[in-house]
Structures are given as structure tokens and as C-alpha cells.
mmCIF file with all atom_site columns, C-alpha atoms in Angstrom:
data_model
loop_
_atom_site.group_PDB
_atom_site.id
_atom_site.type_symbol
_atom_site.label_atom_id
_atom_site.label_alt_id
_atom_site.label_comp_id
_atom_site.label_asym_id
_atom_site.label_entity_id
_atom_site.label_seq_id
_atom_site.pdbx_PDB_ins_code
_atom_site.Cartn_x
_atom_site.Cartn_y
_atom_site.Cartn_z
_atom_site.occupancy
_atom_site.B_iso_or_equiv
_atom_site.pdbx_formal_charge
_atom_site.auth_seq_id
_atom_site.auth_comp_id
_atom_site.auth_asym_id
_atom_site.auth_atom_id
_atom_site.pdbx_PDB_model_num
ATOM 1   C CA . UNK A 1 1   ? -6.211  -54.732 55.182 1.00 0.00 ? 52  UNK A CA 1
ATOM 2   C CA . UNK A 1 2   ? -5.708  -51.943 57.710 1.00 0.00 ? 53  UNK A CA 1
ATOM 3   C CA . UNK A 1 3   ? -8.550  -49.931 56.164 1.00 0.00 ? 54  UNK A CA 1
ATOM 4   C CA . UNK A 1 4   ? -10.931 -52.885 55.886 1.00 0.00 ? 55  UNK A CA 1
ATOM 5   C CA . UNK A 1 5   ? -13.988 -52.939 58.161 1.00 0.00 ? 56  UNK A CA 1
ATOM 6   C CA . UNK A 1 6   ? -14.206 -56.701 57.617 1.00 0.00 ? 57  UNK A CA 1
ATOM 7   C CA . UNK A 1 7   ? -10.687 -57.096 59.019 1.00 0.00 ? 58  UNK A CA 1
ATOM 8   C CA . UNK A 1 8   ? -11.358 -54.729 61.907 1.00 0.00 ? 59  UNK A CA 1
ATOM 9   C CA . UNK A 1 9   ? -14.704 -56.166 63.016 1.00 0.00 ? 60  UNK A CA 1
ATOM 10  C CA . UNK A 1 10  ? -14.396 -59.940 62.537 1.00 0.00 ? 61  UNK A CA 1
ATOM 11  C CA . UNK A 1 11  ? -12.610 -62.720 64.390 1.00 0.00 ? 62  UNK A CA 1
ATOM 12  C CA . UNK A 1 12  ? -9.243  -64.137 63.424 1.00 0.00 ? 63  UNK A CA 1
ATOM 13  C CA . UNK A 1 13  ? -10.994 -67.461 62.827 1.00 0.00 ? 64  UNK A CA 1
ATOM 14  C CA . UNK A 1 14  ? -13.351 -65.938 60.263 1.00 0.00 ? 65  UNK A CA 1
ATOM 15  C CA . UNK A 1 15  ? -10.659 -64.026 58.350 1.00 0.00 ? 66  UNK A CA 1
ATOM 16  C CA . UNK A 1 16  ? -8.052  -66.798 58.557 1.00 0.00 ? 67  UNK A CA 1
ATOM 17  C CA . UNK A 1 17  ? -10.417 -69.378 57.062 1.00 0.00 ? 68  UNK A CA 1
ATOM 18  C CA . UNK A 1 18  ? -11.163 -66.970 54.208 1.00 0.00 ? 69  UNK A CA 1
ATOM 19  C CA . UNK A 1 19  ? -7.496  -66.201 53.543 1.00 0.00 ? 70  UNK A CA 1
ATOM 20  C CA . UNK A 1 20  ? -5.622  -69.381 54.549 1.00 0.00 ? 71  UNK A CA 1
ATOM 21  C CA . UNK A 1 21  ? -8.395  -71.899 53.981 1.00 0.00 ? 72  UNK A CA 1
ATOM 22  C CA . UNK A 1 22  ? -10.167 -74.011 56.583 1.00 0.00 ? 73  UNK A CA 1
ATOM 23  C CA . UNK A 1 23  ? -7.660  -76.904 56.537 1.00 0.00 ? 74  UNK A CA 1
ATOM 24  C CA . UNK A 1 24  ? -4.609  -74.749 57.256 1.00 0.00 ? 75  UNK A CA 1
ATOM 25  C CA . UNK A 1 25  ? -6.489  -72.755 59.869 1.00 0.00 ? 76  UNK A CA 1
ATOM 26  C CA . UNK A 1 26  ? -7.863  -75.810 61.687 1.00 0.00 ? 77  UNK A CA 1
ATOM 27  C CA . UNK A 1 27  ? -4.587  -77.761 61.542 1.00 0.00 ? 78  UNK A CA 1
ATOM 28  C CA . UNK A 1 28  ? -2.117  -74.964 62.360 1.00 0.00 ? 79  UNK A CA 1
ATOM 29  C CA . UNK A 1 29  ? -3.417  -71.630 63.527 1.00 0.00 ? 80  UNK A CA 1
ATOM 30  C CA . UNK A 1 30  ? -6.358  -72.665 65.695 1.00 0.00 ? 81  UNK A CA 1
ATOM 31  C CA . UNK A 1 31  ? -4.242  -75.137 67.748 1.00 0.00 ? 82  UNK A CA 1
ATOM 32  C CA . UNK A 1 32  ? -1.516  -72.506 68.139 1.00 0.00 ? 83  UNK A CA 1
ATOM 33  C CA . UNK A 1 33  ? -4.077  -69.946 69.316 1.00 0.00 ? 84  UNK A CA 1
ATOM 34  C CA . UNK A 1 34  ? -5.451  -72.380 71.892 1.00 0.00 ? 85  UNK A CA 1
ATOM 35  C CA . UNK A 1 35  ? -1.953  -73.076 73.176 1.00 0.00 ? 86  UNK A CA 1
ATOM 36  C CA . UNK A 1 36  ? -0.804  -69.456 73.176 1.00 0.00 ? 87  UNK A CA 1
ATOM 37  C CA . UNK A 1 37  ? -3.775  -67.663 74.760 1.00 0.00 ? 88  UNK A CA 1
ATOM 38  C CA . UNK A 1 38  ? -6.018  -70.495 75.919 1.00 0.00 ? 89  UNK A CA 1
ATOM 39  C CA . UNK A 1 39  ? -9.102  -69.545 73.913 1.00 0.00 ? 90  UNK A CA 1
ATOM 40  C CA . UNK A 1 40  ? -10.414 -70.168 70.413 1.00 0.00 ? 91  UNK A CA 1
ATOM 41  C CA . UNK A 1 41  ? -9.481  -67.718 67.664 1.00 0.00 ? 92  UNK A CA 1
ATOM 42  C CA . UNK A 1 42  ? -13.226 -67.074 67.341 1.00 0.00 ? 93  UNK A CA 1
ATOM 43  C CA . UNK A 1 43  ? -12.816 -64.782 70.368 1.00 0.00 ? 94  UNK A CA 1
ATOM 44  C CA . UNK A 1 44  ? -9.801  -62.913 68.969 1.00 0.00 ? 95  UNK A CA 1
ATOM 45  C CA . UNK A 1 45  ? -10.408 -59.864 66.766 1.00 0.00 ? 96  UNK A CA 1
ATOM 46  C CA . UNK A 1 46  ? -8.450  -60.288 63.535 1.00 0.00 ? 97  UNK A CA 1
ATOM 47  C CA . UNK A 1 47  ? -6.547  -57.018 63.828 1.00 0.00 ? 98  UNK A CA 1
ATOM 48  C CA . UNK A 1 48  ? -5.111  -58.210 67.157 1.00 0.00 ? 99  UNK A CA 1
ATOM 49  C CA . UNK A 1 49  ? -3.809  -61.494 65.724 1.00 0.00 ? 100 UNK A CA 1
ATOM 50  C CA . UNK A 1 50  ? -0.245  -60.832 66.894 1.00 0.00 ? 101 UNK A CA 1
ATOM 51  C CA . UNK A 1 51  ? -1.478  -61.045 70.496 1.00 0.00 ? 102 UNK A CA 1
ATOM 52  C CA . UNK A 1 52  ? -1.758  -64.789 69.915 1.00 0.00 ? 103 UNK A CA 1
ATOM 53  C CA . UNK A 1 53  ? 1.390   -65.019 67.765 1.00 0.00 ? 104 UNK A CA 1
ATOM 54  C CA . UNK A 1 54  ? -0.846  -65.769 64.790 1.00 0.00 ? 105 UNK A CA 1
ATOM 55  C CA . UNK A 1 55  ? 0.159   -64.887 61.201 1.00 0.00 ? 106 UNK A CA 1
ATOM 56  C CA . UNK A 1 56  ? -1.715  -63.498 58.242 1.00 0.00 ? 107 UNK A CA 1
ATOM 57  C CA . UNK A 1 57  ? -0.380  -64.598 54.871 1.00 0.00 ? 108 UNK A CA 1
ATOM 58  C CA . UNK A 1 58  ? -1.708  -63.201 51.647 1.00 0.00 ? 109 UNK A CA 1
ATOM 59  C CA . UNK A 1 59  ? -2.950  -65.873 49.197 1.00 0.00 ? 110 UNK A CA 1
ATOM 60  C CA . UNK A 1 60  ? -0.159  -64.925 46.779 1.00 0.00 ? 111 UNK A CA 1
ATOM 61  C CA . UNK A 1 61  ? 2.434   -65.636 49.490 1.00 0.00 ? 112 UNK A CA 1
ATOM 62  C CA . UNK A 1 62  ? 0.925   -69.049 50.264 1.00 0.00 ? 113 UNK A CA 1
ATOM 63  C CA . UNK A 1 63  ? 0.786   -69.931 46.579 1.00 0.00 ? 114 UNK A CA 1
ATOM 64  C CA . UNK A 1 64  ? 4.476   -69.064 46.112 1.00 0.00 ? 115 UNK A CA 1
ATOM 65  C CA . UNK A 1 65  ? 5.359   -71.245 49.106 1.00 0.00 ? 116 UNK A CA 1
ATOM 66  C CA . UNK A 1 66  ? 3.320   -74.172 47.781 1.00 0.00 ? 117 UNK A CA 1
ATOM 67  C CA . UNK A 1 67  ? 5.020   -73.801 44.378 1.00 0.00 ? 118 UNK A CA 1
ATOM 68  C CA . UNK A 1 68  ? 8.419   -73.636 46.117 1.00 0.00 ? 119 UNK A CA 1
ATOM 69  C CA . UNK A 1 69  ? 9.147   -70.225 44.615 1.00 0.00 ? 120 UNK A CA 1
ATOM 70  C CA . UNK A 1 70  ? 11.387  -67.629 46.178 1.00 0.00 ? 121 UNK A CA 1
ATOM 71  C CA . UNK A 1 71  ? 9.518   -65.259 48.464 1.00 0.00 ? 122 UNK A CA 1
ATOM 72  C CA . UNK A 1 72  ? 9.686   -61.586 47.595 1.00 0.00 ? 123 UNK A CA 1
ATOM 73  C CA . UNK A 1 73  ? 8.921   -60.611 51.197 1.00 0.00 ? 124 UNK A CA 1
ATOM 74  C CA . UNK A 1 74  ? 11.859  -58.893 52.922 1.00 0.00 ? 125 UNK A CA 1
ATOM 75  C CA . UNK A 1 75  ? 13.120  -60.564 56.076 1.00 0.00 ? 126 UNK A CA 1
ATOM 76  C CA . UNK A 1 76  ? 11.961  -59.103 59.357 1.00 0.00 ? 127 UNK A CA 1
ATOM 77  C CA . UNK A 1 77  ? 14.918  -57.974 61.447 1.00 0.00 ? 128 UNK A CA 1
ATOM 78  C CA . UNK A 1 78  ? 14.407  -58.236 65.202 1.00 0.00 ? 129 UNK A CA 1
ATOM 79  C CA . UNK A 1 79  ? 16.518  -56.304 67.682 1.00 0.00 ? 130 UNK A CA 1
ATOM 80  C CA . UNK A 1 80  ? 17.906  -57.901 70.843 1.00 0.00 ? 131 UNK A CA 1
ATOM 81  C CA . UNK A 1 81  ? 20.414  -56.552 73.391 1.00 0.00 ? 132 UNK A CA 1
ATOM 82  C CA . UNK A 1 82  ? 23.869  -57.774 72.404 1.00 0.00 ? 133 UNK A CA 1
ATOM 83  C CA . UNK A 1 83  ? 25.464  -59.967 75.095 1.00 0.00 ? 134 UNK A CA 1
ATOM 84  C CA . UNK A 1 84  ? 22.655  -58.936 77.427 1.00 0.00 ? 135 UNK A CA 1
ATOM 85  C CA . UNK A 1 85  ? 18.916  -59.345 78.138 1.00 0.00 ? 136 UNK A CA 1
ATOM 86  C CA . UNK A 1 86  ? 15.711  -57.340 77.821 1.00 0.00 ? 137 UNK A CA 1
ATOM 87  C CA . UNK A 1 87  ? 15.547  -56.961 81.624 1.00 0.00 ? 138 UNK A CA 1
ATOM 88  C CA . UNK A 1 88  ? 18.989  -55.341 81.664 1.00 0.00 ? 139 UNK A CA 1
ATOM 89  C CA . UNK A 1 89  ? 17.887  -52.984 78.911 1.00 0.00 ? 140 UNK A CA 1
ATOM 90  C CA . UNK A 1 90  ? 14.810  -52.051 80.958 1.00 0.00 ? 141 UNK A CA 1
ATOM 91  C CA . UNK A 1 91  ? 16.973  -51.296 83.990 1.00 0.00 ? 142 UNK A CA 1
ATOM 92  C CA . UNK A 1 92  ? 19.262  -49.146 81.836 1.00 0.00 ? 143 UNK A CA 1
ATOM 93  C CA . UNK A 1 93  ? 16.307  -47.141 80.496 1.00 0.00 ? 144 UNK A CA 1
ATOM 94  C CA . UNK A 1 94  ? 14.927  -46.667 84.031 1.00 0.00 ? 145 UNK A CA 1
ATOM 95  C CA . UNK A 1 95  ? 18.292  -45.361 85.217 1.00 0.00 ? 146 UNK A CA 1
ATOM 96  C CA . UNK A 1 96  ? 18.399  -42.908 82.303 1.00 0.00 ? 147 UNK A CA 1
ATOM 97  C CA . UNK A 1 97  ? 14.868  -41.715 83.144 1.00 0.00 ? 148 UNK A CA 1
ATOM 98  C CA . UNK A 1 98  ? 15.810  -41.113 86.788 1.00 0.00 ? 149 UNK A CA 1
ATOM 99  C CA . UNK A 1 99  ? 18.887  -39.136 85.734 1.00 0.00 ? 150 UNK A CA 1
ATOM 100 C CA . UNK A 1 100 ? 17.135  -37.076 83.049 1.00 0.00 ? 151 UNK A CA 1
ATOM 101 C CA . UNK A 1 101 ? 16.503  -33.389 83.710 1.00 0.00 ? 152 UNK A CA 1
ATOM 102 C CA . UNK A 1 102 ? 13.630  -33.442 81.227 1.00 0.00 ? 153 UNK A CA 1
ATOM 103 C CA . UNK A 1 103 ? 11.587  -36.164 82.987 1.00 0.00 ? 154 UNK A CA 1
ATOM 104 C CA . UNK A 1 104 ? 9.851   -35.862 86.369 1.00 0.00 ? 155 UNK A CA 1
ATOM 105 C CA . UNK A 1 105 ? 8.888   -39.098 88.113 1.00 0.00 ? 156 UNK A CA 1
ATOM 106 C CA . UNK A 1 106 ? 5.945   -38.691 90.510 1.00 0.00 ? 157 UNK A CA 1
ATOM 107 C CA . UNK A 1 107 ? 5.361   -41.682 92.787 1.00 0.00 ? 158 UNK A CA 1
ATOM 108 C CA . UNK A 1 108 ? 1.603   -41.403 93.006 1.00 0.00 ? 159 UNK A CA 1
ATOM 109 C CA . UNK A 1 109 ? -1.522  -42.752 91.309 1.00 0.00 ? 160 UNK A CA 1
ATOM 110 C CA . UNK A 1 110 ? -4.173  -40.946 89.283 1.00 0.00 ? 161 UNK A CA 1
ATOM 111 C CA . UNK A 1 111 ? -7.480  -40.261 91.022 1.00 0.00 ? 162 UNK A CA 1
ATOM 112 C CA . UNK A 1 112 ? -9.239  -38.589 88.095 1.00 0.00 ? 163 UNK A CA 1
ATOM 113 C CA . UNK A 1 113 ? -8.616  -36.620 84.934 1.00 0.00 ? 164 UNK A CA 1
ATOM 114 C CA . UNK A 1 114 ? -10.667 -34.467 82.587 1.00 0.00 ? 165 UNK A CA 1
ATOM 115 C CA . UNK A 1 115 ? -10.241 -32.605 79.336 1.00 0.00 ? 166 UNK A CA 1
ATOM 116 C CA . UNK A 1 116 ? -9.944  -28.844 79.863 1.00 0.00 ? 167 UNK A CA 1
ATOM 117 C CA . UNK A 1 117 ? -10.010 -28.023 76.155 1.00 0.00 ? 168 UNK A CA 1
ATOM 118 C CA . UNK A 1 118 ? -8.914  -29.567 72.871 1.00 0.00 ? 169 UNK A CA 1
ATOM 119 C CA . UNK A 1 119 ? -5.245  -29.293 73.843 1.00 0.00 ? 170 UNK A CA 1
ATOM 120 C CA . UNK A 1 120 ? -5.070  -29.757 77.621 1.00 0.00 ? 171 UNK A CA 1
ATOM 121 C CA . UNK A 1 121 ? -5.953  -32.271 80.337 1.00 0.00 ? 172 UNK A CA 1
ATOM 122 C CA . UNK A 1 122 ? -6.297  -31.733 84.076 1.00 0.00 ? 173 UNK A CA 1
ATOM 123 C CA . UNK A 1 123 ? -5.145  -34.583 86.354 1.00 0.00 ? 174 UNK A CA 1
ATOM 124 C CA . UNK A 1 124 ? -5.758  -35.089 90.087 1.00 0.00 ? 175 UNK A CA 1
ATOM 125 C CA . UNK A 1 125 ? -3.663  -37.633 91.991 1.00 0.00 ? 176 UNK A CA 1
ATOM 126 C CA . UNK A 1 126 ? -4.469  -39.666 95.083 1.00 0.00 ? 177 UNK A CA 1
ATOM 127 C CA . UNK A 1 127 ? -2.042  -37.587 97.164 1.00 0.00 ? 178 UNK A CA 1
ATOM 128 C CA . UNK A 1 128 ? -3.719  -34.340 96.127 1.00 0.00 ? 179 UNK A CA 1
ATOM 129 C CA . UNK A 1 129 ? -1.494  -33.043 93.350 1.00 0.00 ? 180 UNK A CA 1
ATOM 130 C CA . UNK A 1 130 ? -3.032  -31.111 90.440 1.00 0.00 ? 181 UNK A CA 1
ATOM 131 C CA . UNK A 1 131 ? -1.311  -31.489 87.069 1.00 0.00 ? 182 UNK A CA 1
ATOM 132 C CA . UNK A 1 132 ? -1.940  -30.288 83.526 1.00 0.00 ? 183 UNK A CA 1
ATOM 133 C CA . UNK A 1 133 ? -0.668  -31.913 80.335 1.00 0.00 ? 184 UNK A CA 1
ATOM 134 C CA . UNK A 1 134 ? -1.194  -31.969 76.592 1.00 0.00 ? 185 UNK A CA 1
ATOM 135 C CA . UNK A 1 135 ? -1.185  -35.761 76.299 1.00 0.00 ? 186 UNK A CA 1
ATOM 136 C CA . UNK A 1 136 ? -2.078  -38.768 78.432 1.00 0.00 ? 187 UNK A CA 1
ATOM 137 C CA . UNK A 1 137 ? -0.738  -42.267 77.771 1.00 0.00 ? 188 UNK A CA 1
ATOM 138 C CA . UNK A 1 138 ? -2.391  -44.825 80.047 1.00 0.00 ? 189 UNK A CA 1
ATOM 139 C CA . UNK A 1 139 ? -0.234  -47.883 80.819 1.00 0.00 ? 190 UNK A CA 1
ATOM 140 C CA . UNK A 1 140 ? -2.113  -49.166 83.855 1.00 0.00 ? 191 UNK A CA 1
ATOM 141 C CA . UNK A 1 141 ? -4.972  -51.608 84.217 1.00 0.00 ? 192 UNK A CA 1
ATOM 142 C CA . UNK A 1 142 ? -8.213  -50.979 82.334 1.00 0.00 ? 193 UNK A CA 1
ATOM 143 C CA . UNK A 1 143 ? -10.206 -51.236 85.578 1.00 0.00 ? 194 UNK A CA 1
ATOM 144 C CA . UNK A 1 144 ? -8.253  -48.340 87.065 1.00 0.00 ? 195 UNK A CA 1
ATOM 145 C CA . UNK A 1 145 ? -8.854  -46.217 83.985 1.00 0.00 ? 196 UNK A CA 1
ATOM 146 C CA . UNK A 1 146 ? -12.609 -46.817 84.136 1.00 0.00 ? 197 UNK A CA 1
ATOM 147 C CA . UNK A 1 147 ? -12.652 -46.069 87.860 1.00 0.00 ? 198 UNK A CA 1
ATOM 148 C CA . UNK A 1 148 ? -11.186 -42.607 87.222 1.00 0.00 ? 199 UNK A CA 1
ATOM 149 C CA . UNK A 1 149 ? -14.233 -41.941 85.024 1.00 0.00 ? 200 UNK A CA 1
ATOM 150 C CA . UNK A 1 150 ? -16.715 -43.205 87.615 1.00 0.00 ? 201 UNK A CA 1
ATOM 151 C CA . UNK A 1 151 ? -17.430 -46.639 86.153 1.00 0.00 ? 202 UNK A CA 1
ATOM 152 C CA . UNK A 1 152 ? -17.810 -49.705 88.360 1.00 0.00 ? 203 UNK A CA 1
ATOM 153 C CA . UNK A 1 153 ? -14.966 -52.212 88.224 1.00 0.00 ? 204 UNK A CA 1
ATOM 154 C CA . UNK A 1 154 ? -17.140 -55.127 87.068 1.00 0.00 ? 205 UNK A CA 1
ATOM 155 C CA . UNK A 1 155 ? -17.945 -53.286 83.818 1.00 0.00 ? 206 UNK A CA 1
ATOM 156 C CA . UNK A 1 156 ? -14.467 -54.036 82.500 1.00 0.00 ? 207 UNK A CA 1
ATOM 157 C CA . UNK A 1 157 ? -14.348 -57.702 83.518 1.00 0.00 ? 208 UNK A CA 1
ATOM 158 C CA . UNK A 1 158 ? -12.972 -59.645 80.593 1.00 0.00 ? 209 UNK A CA 1
ATOM 159 C CA . UNK A 1 159 ? -11.282 -62.916 79.872 1.00 0.00 ? 210 UNK A CA 1
ATOM 160 C CA . UNK A 1 160 ? -7.534  -62.691 80.289 1.00 0.00 ? 211 UNK A CA 1
ATOM 161 C CA . UNK A 1 161 ? -4.688  -64.831 79.089 1.00 0.00 ? 212 UNK A CA 1
ATOM 162 C CA . UNK A 1 162 ? -2.040  -65.597 81.678 1.00 0.00 ? 213 UNK A CA 1
ATOM 163 C CA . UNK A 1 163 ? 1.215   -67.423 81.114 1.00 0.00 ? 214 UNK A CA 1
ATOM 164 C CA . UNK A 1 164 ? 4.095   -69.207 82.751 1.00 0.00 ? 215 UNK A CA 1
ATOM 165 C CA . UNK A 1 165 ? 7.651   -68.557 81.605 1.00 0.00 ? 216 UNK A CA 1
ATOM 166 C CA . UNK A 1 166 ? 10.428  -70.974 82.534 1.00 0.00 ? 217 UNK A CA 1
ATOM 167 C CA . UNK A 1 167 ? 14.089  -69.990 82.221 1.00 0.00 ? 218 UNK A CA 1
ATOM 168 C CA . UNK A 1 168 ? 16.584  -72.781 81.679 1.00 0.00 ? 219 UNK A CA 1
ATOM 169 C CA . UNK A 1 169 ? 20.329  -73.083 81.157 1.00 0.00 ? 220 UNK A CA 1
ATOM 170 C CA . UNK A 1 170 ? 21.410  -76.296 79.425 1.00 0.00 ? 221 UNK A CA 1
ATOM 171 C CA . UNK A 1 171 ? 24.522  -77.671 77.815 1.00 0.00 ? 222 UNK A CA 1
ATOM 172 C CA . UNK A 1 172 ? 24.766  -76.881 74.121 1.00 0.00 ? 223 UNK A CA 1
ATOM 173 C CA . UNK A 1 173 ? 25.214  -80.581 73.301 1.00 0.00 ? 224 UNK A CA 1
ATOM 174 C CA . UNK A 1 174 ? 21.586  -81.277 74.237 1.00 0.00 ? 225 UNK A CA 1
ATOM 175 C CA . UNK A 1 175 ? 20.246  -79.052 71.452 1.00 0.00 ? 226 UNK A CA 1
ATOM 176 C CA . UNK A 1 176 ? 19.408  -81.172 68.419 1.00 0.00 ? 227 UNK A CA 1
ATOM 177 C CA . UNK A 1 177 ? 19.194  -78.082 66.201 1.00 0.00 ? 228 UNK A CA 1
ATOM 178 C CA . UNK A 1 178 ? 20.240  -74.462 66.467 1.00 0.00 ? 229 UNK A CA 1
ATOM 179 C CA . UNK A 1 179 ? 17.334  -72.023 66.482 1.00 0.00 ? 230 UNK A CA 1
ATOM 180 C CA . UNK A 1 180 ? 16.495  -68.535 67.620 1.00 0.00 ? 231 UNK A CA 1
ATOM 181 C CA . UNK A 1 181 ? 12.759  -69.091 68.112 1.00 0.00 ? 232 UNK A CA 1
ATOM 182 C CA . UNK A 1 182 ? 10.430  -72.088 67.952 1.00 0.00 ? 233 UNK A CA 1
ATOM 183 C CA . UNK A 1 183 ? 6.632   -72.249 67.925 1.00 0.00 ? 234 UNK A CA 1
ATOM 184 C CA . UNK A 1 184 ? 5.120   -75.609 68.836 1.00 0.00 ? 235 UNK A CA 1
ATOM 185 C CA . UNK A 1 185 ? 1.702   -76.287 67.372 1.00 0.00 ? 236 UNK A CA 1
ATOM 186 C CA . UNK A 1 186 ? 1.809   -79.953 68.435 1.00 0.00 ? 237 UNK A CA 1
ATOM 187 C CA . UNK A 1 187 ? -1.046  -80.615 70.860 1.00 0.00 ? 238 UNK A CA 1
ATOM 188 C CA . UNK A 1 188 ? 0.939   -83.314 72.682 1.00 0.00 ? 239 UNK A CA 1
ATOM 189 C CA . UNK A 1 189 ? 3.023   -80.695 74.473 1.00 0.00 ? 240 UNK A CA 1
ATOM 190 C CA . UNK A 1 190 ? 1.803   -77.745 76.543 1.00 0.00 ? 241 UNK A CA 1
ATOM 191 C CA . UNK A 1 191 ? 4.770   -75.589 75.448 1.00 0.00 ? 242 UNK A CA 1
ATOM 192 C CA . UNK A 1 192 ? 3.931   -73.156 72.659 1.00 0.00 ? 243 UNK A CA 1
ATOM 193 C CA . UNK A 1 193 ? 7.071   -71.022 72.344 1.00 0.00 ? 244 UNK A CA 1
ATOM 194 C CA . UNK A 1 194 ? 10.798  -71.458 73.038 1.00 0.00 ? 245 UNK A CA 1
ATOM 195 C CA . UNK A 1 195 ? 13.350  -68.696 72.622 1.00 0.00 ? 246 UNK A CA 1
ATOM 196 C CA . UNK A 1 196 ? 17.082  -69.255 72.492 1.00 0.00 ? 247 UNK A CA 1
ATOM 197 C CA . UNK A 1 197 ? 18.271  -66.186 74.360 1.00 0.00 ? 248 UNK A CA 1
ATOM 198 C CA . UNK A 1 198 ? 21.938  -67.029 73.853 1.00 0.00 ? 249 UNK A CA 1
ATOM 199 C CA . UNK A 1 199 ? 21.695  -66.969 70.056 1.00 0.00 ? 250 UNK A CA 1
ATOM 200 C CA . UNK A 1 200 ? 19.560  -63.794 70.101 1.00 0.00 ? 251 UNK A CA 1
ATOM 201 C CA . UNK A 1 201 ? 22.134  -62.047 72.288 1.00 0.00 ? 252 UNK A CA 1
ATOM 202 C CA . UNK A 1 202 ? 25.051  -63.227 70.138 1.00 0.00 ? 253 UNK A CA 1
ATOM 203 C CA . UNK A 1 203 ? 26.660  -65.154 72.994 1.00 0.00 ? 254 UNK A CA 1
ATOM 204 C CA . UNK A 1 204 ? 29.302  -67.789 72.256 1.00 0.00 ? 255 UNK A CA 1
ATOM 205 C CA . UNK A 1 205 ? 29.106  -70.265 75.112 1.00 0.00 ? 256 UNK A CA 1
ATOM 206 C CA . UNK A 1 206 ? 28.733  -73.990 75.762 1.00 0.00 ? 257 UNK A CA 1
ATOM 207 C CA . UNK A 1 207 ? 25.766  -73.105 77.987 1.00 0.00 ? 258 UNK A CA 1
ATOM 208 C CA . UNK A 1 208 ? 22.501  -72.133 76.295 1.00 0.00 ? 259 UNK A CA 1
ATOM 209 C CA . UNK A 1 209 ? 19.847  -69.939 77.891 1.00 0.00 ? 260 UNK A CA 1
ATOM 210 C CA . UNK A 1 210 ? 16.263  -70.825 76.955 1.00 0.00 ? 261 UNK A CA 1
ATOM 211 C CA . UNK A 1 211 ? 12.953  -69.214 77.841 1.00 0.00 ? 262 UNK A CA 1
ATOM 212 C CA . UNK A 1 212 ? 9.935   -71.519 77.568 1.00 0.00 ? 263 UNK A CA 1
ATOM 213 C CA . UNK A 1 213 ? 6.419   -70.056 77.430 1.00 0.00 ? 264 UNK A CA 1
ATOM 214 C CA . UNK A 1 214 ? 3.290   -71.910 78.525 1.00 0.00 ? 265 UNK A CA 1
ATOM 215 C CA . UNK A 1 215 ? -0.369  -70.899 78.647 1.00 0.00 ? 266 UNK A CA 1
ATOM 216 C CA . UNK A 1 216 ? -1.752  -71.623 82.115 1.00 0.00 ? 267 UNK A CA 1
ATOM 217 C CA . UNK A 1 217 ? -5.253  -71.812 80.615 1.00 0.00 ? 268 UNK A CA 1
ATOM 218 C CA . UNK A 1 218 ? -4.102  -74.595 78.299 1.00 0.00 ? 269 UNK A CA 1
ATOM 219 C CA . UNK A 1 219 ? -2.609  -76.493 81.240 1.00 0.00 ? 270 UNK A CA 1
ATOM 220 C CA . UNK A 1 220 ? -5.885  -76.180 83.169 1.00 0.00 ? 271 UNK A CA 1
ATOM 221 C CA . UNK A 1 221 ? -7.779  -77.614 80.217 1.00 0.00 ? 272 UNK A CA 1
ATOM 222 C CA . UNK A 1 222 ? -5.366  -80.551 80.069 1.00 0.00 ? 273 UNK A CA 1
ATOM 223 C CA . UNK A 1 223 ? -5.862  -81.145 83.791 1.00 0.00 ? 274 UNK A CA 1
ATOM 224 C CA . UNK A 1 224 ? -9.635  -81.188 83.311 1.00 0.00 ? 275 UNK A CA 1
ATOM 225 C CA . UNK A 1 225 ? -9.285  -83.738 80.522 1.00 0.00 ? 276 UNK A CA 1
ATOM 226 C CA . UNK A 1 226 ? -7.081  -86.014 82.667 1.00 0.00 ? 277 UNK A CA 1
ATOM 227 C CA . UNK A 1 227 ? -9.601  -85.847 85.507 1.00 0.00 ? 278 UNK A CA 1
ATOM 228 C CA . UNK A 1 228 ? -12.248 -87.279 83.172 1.00 0.00 ? 279 UNK A CA 1
ATOM 229 C CA . UNK A 1 229 ? -10.117 -90.327 82.387 1.00 0.00 ? 280 UNK A CA 1
#
């Protein structure tokens, strides 16, 4: 699929209906997309389906599941900081970067950059520094990148998906079932994803840490519907 122009140039909705069938797409994946990113899967390019936590199952895989046959797909192993959190891991990496003799941290922003030749770039910063490098990896906002090339900011205006994340600590006895991760397709709740951080971190405690993810766009749509009533 990674070499397919059809996969690269069409929406998740189009490809999913072809692969999963319209009933499965309309009942499962379209509602999940709406809850996760607040827009229809018609506006999501298929190759970016993981942005909306949306799957792609091959027809053979679906058929084996329907026939209740054992799946030949190997389990995906996810990594999570043991007895810790992702934020602590980020802080640890930042400390290592600041201590490294091989990394220079420059507290400045890029004003412009240009290609000198096939192997080098020239970079000018806002504070007047001139730098040269073989590679550039841009991790900032798209607007800022376009501004360095002389484009107006409104050229890159696009629809974004913003989210709320709630962090809770509850007593273990209130969990009806142990889980590491839950996706909620049900349209009666605005929550689309719950992660049990305690299980992922391998913690053994009577208190359970949960992170609950909500699409603010989905909440706004619910508010608009209630206003009509």
C-alpha cells in the first residue's frame, strides 16, 4: 500500500469503504474519526490515518476475524517508561542534551535559510548568527517555515484538531475491567480515548492513573446541537 498512488492521494473514507466495506466504516471508523479529530474522514488523507487513530485492516485479516480464526499478525509491542511517565522521560532526554559535548543548544529562532549546494544549507537567525549545516529538520509551526521563505502567513491556514486531556487518579476498585488502552466509538460520550498509565508503567498500586482524551471540536458540535433543542 505504501507504493500505491490510490492510497497516497485519496481520503481515508474512500479507501476504508473499499477495504473494510461501507457498513464497518460508517458504524465504527467514521464515528471514531469524528470524535478523535472533529472532522469527517473524507478530509483525512488515507496515508495519515494514524493521525486519527484509525486502522487499516487487509480483507484477509477481517475475514479471519469473522471466521474466528487465529490471527497470524504479530502483536505490536509498545514501549512505556517503567514506573515513570513520558514527561519524565522527556526531561531526562533534555538534561542529557544539555550535558552533551556533541550538541550545541542555541536559544534563538530562524530568520531564513537557503541551500548553498546539494550538501549544505546556510541559516540566518533572528539575533544575527550565521550557521551552516548538512541537514535541516523543522519541528516548528508550518507558518513560521513559510515565513522564512517569504510566504504570507494566511497561505498556510488550515483546519486544525485540538484536544483536551484530563488526568485522573482513582481507586482501583472503581475500574470494572483492567485495560491498558480504550477507544470509545460510542457517540453518547465525548471521550474517545482512555489510557491506563499505571498499567503501562507497570505500577502496582491501589490508585490508578488515567489520561482521558477529548476532541474540543466534537464538544463544540455537541454544544451546537444542544442549543438547537
